[in-house]
């Protein structure tokens, strides 16, 4: 069977779109935001961490770009295989289509 991934879509995007995953992420994001709002000291620590992660992520991507370009064909094959595996999981485990509370 053909992978249902679109050309621009990847397996990570598909996983993040699963209701069980997206509802968990939303819950965690709400908890993180409410913790930042209710604890000023925690908010300043979180902001420092967020800035550090953004800077490190940009630096890592800049350094990895040539490697990623060279490995693009292998990434495409791995993505295709992962999409097929996800198709199989979605077929065998219908609960993946429901939010966590269900």
GROMACS .gro file of N, CA and C in nm, residues 2-4 6 15 19 32 41 43 48 53 60 65 72 76 79 83 89 92:
model
   57
    2UNK      N    1   0.035   0.229  -0.066
    2UNK     CA    2   0.108   0.356  -0.072
    2UNK      C    3   0.099   0.427   0.061
    3UNK      N    4   0.207   0.498   0.097
    3UNK     CA    5   0.209   0.580   0.217
    3UNK      C    6   0.118   0.700   0.194
    4UNK      N    7   0.037   0.734   0.294
    4UNK     CA    8  -0.055   0.846   0.276
    4UNK      C    9   0.011   0.981   0.307
    6UNK      N   10   0.191   1.317   0.239
    6UNK     CA   11   0.208   1.404   0.124
    6UNK      C   12   0.356   1.436   0.112
   15UNK      N   13   0.248   1.210   1.337
   15UNK     CA   14   0.238   1.168   1.477
   15UNK      C   15   0.180   1.281   1.561
   19UNK      N   16  -0.483   1.255   1.746
   19UNK     CA   17  -0.554   1.315   1.859
   19UNK      C   18  -0.493   1.281   1.995
   32UNK      N   19   0.234   2.400   3.151
   32UNK     CA   20   0.358   2.478   3.146
   32UNK      C   21   0.326   2.627   3.156
   41UNK      N   22   0.938   3.327   3.973
   41UNK     CA   23   1.074   3.276   3.965
   41UNK      C   24   1.084   3.168   3.857
   43UNK      N   25   0.894   3.145   3.600
   43UNK     CA   26   0.879   3.211   3.469
   43UNK      C   27   1.013   3.260   3.418
   48UNK      N   28   1.472   3.190   3.032
   48UNK     CA   29   1.614   3.169   3.005
   48UNK      C   30   1.633   3.037   2.929
   53UNK      N   31   1.737   2.722   2.433
   53UNK     CA   32   1.697   2.615   2.342
   53UNK      C   33   1.683   2.668   2.200
   60UNK      N   34   2.251   2.431   1.593
   60UNK     CA   35   2.258   2.290   1.553
   60UNK      C   36   2.210   2.272   1.410
   65UNK      N   37   2.308   2.140   0.846
   65UNK     CA   38   2.250   2.157   0.712
   65UNK      C   39   2.324   2.083   0.601
   72UNK      N   40   1.967   1.344   0.247
   72UNK     CA   41   1.826   1.361   0.212
   72UNK      C   42   1.763   1.236   0.150
   76UNK      N   43   1.440   1.040   0.315
   76UNK     CA   44   1.315   1.017   0.242
   76UNK      C   45   1.273   0.870   0.252
   79UNK      N   46   1.162   0.809   0.613
   79UNK     CA   47   1.032   0.871   0.635
   79UNK      C   48   0.921   0.786   0.574
   83UNK      N   49   0.623   0.614   0.775
   83UNK     CA   50   0.482   0.642   0.742
   83UNK      C   51   0.404   0.512   0.724
   89UNK      N   52   0.005   0.099   1.242
   89UNK     CA   53  -0.034   0.124   1.381
   89UNK      C   54  -0.173   0.185   1.390
   92UNK      N   55  -0.426  -0.084   1.333
   92UNK     CA   56  -0.435  -0.186   1.438
   92UNK      C   57  -0.476  -0.130   1.574
   0.00000   0.00000   0.00000
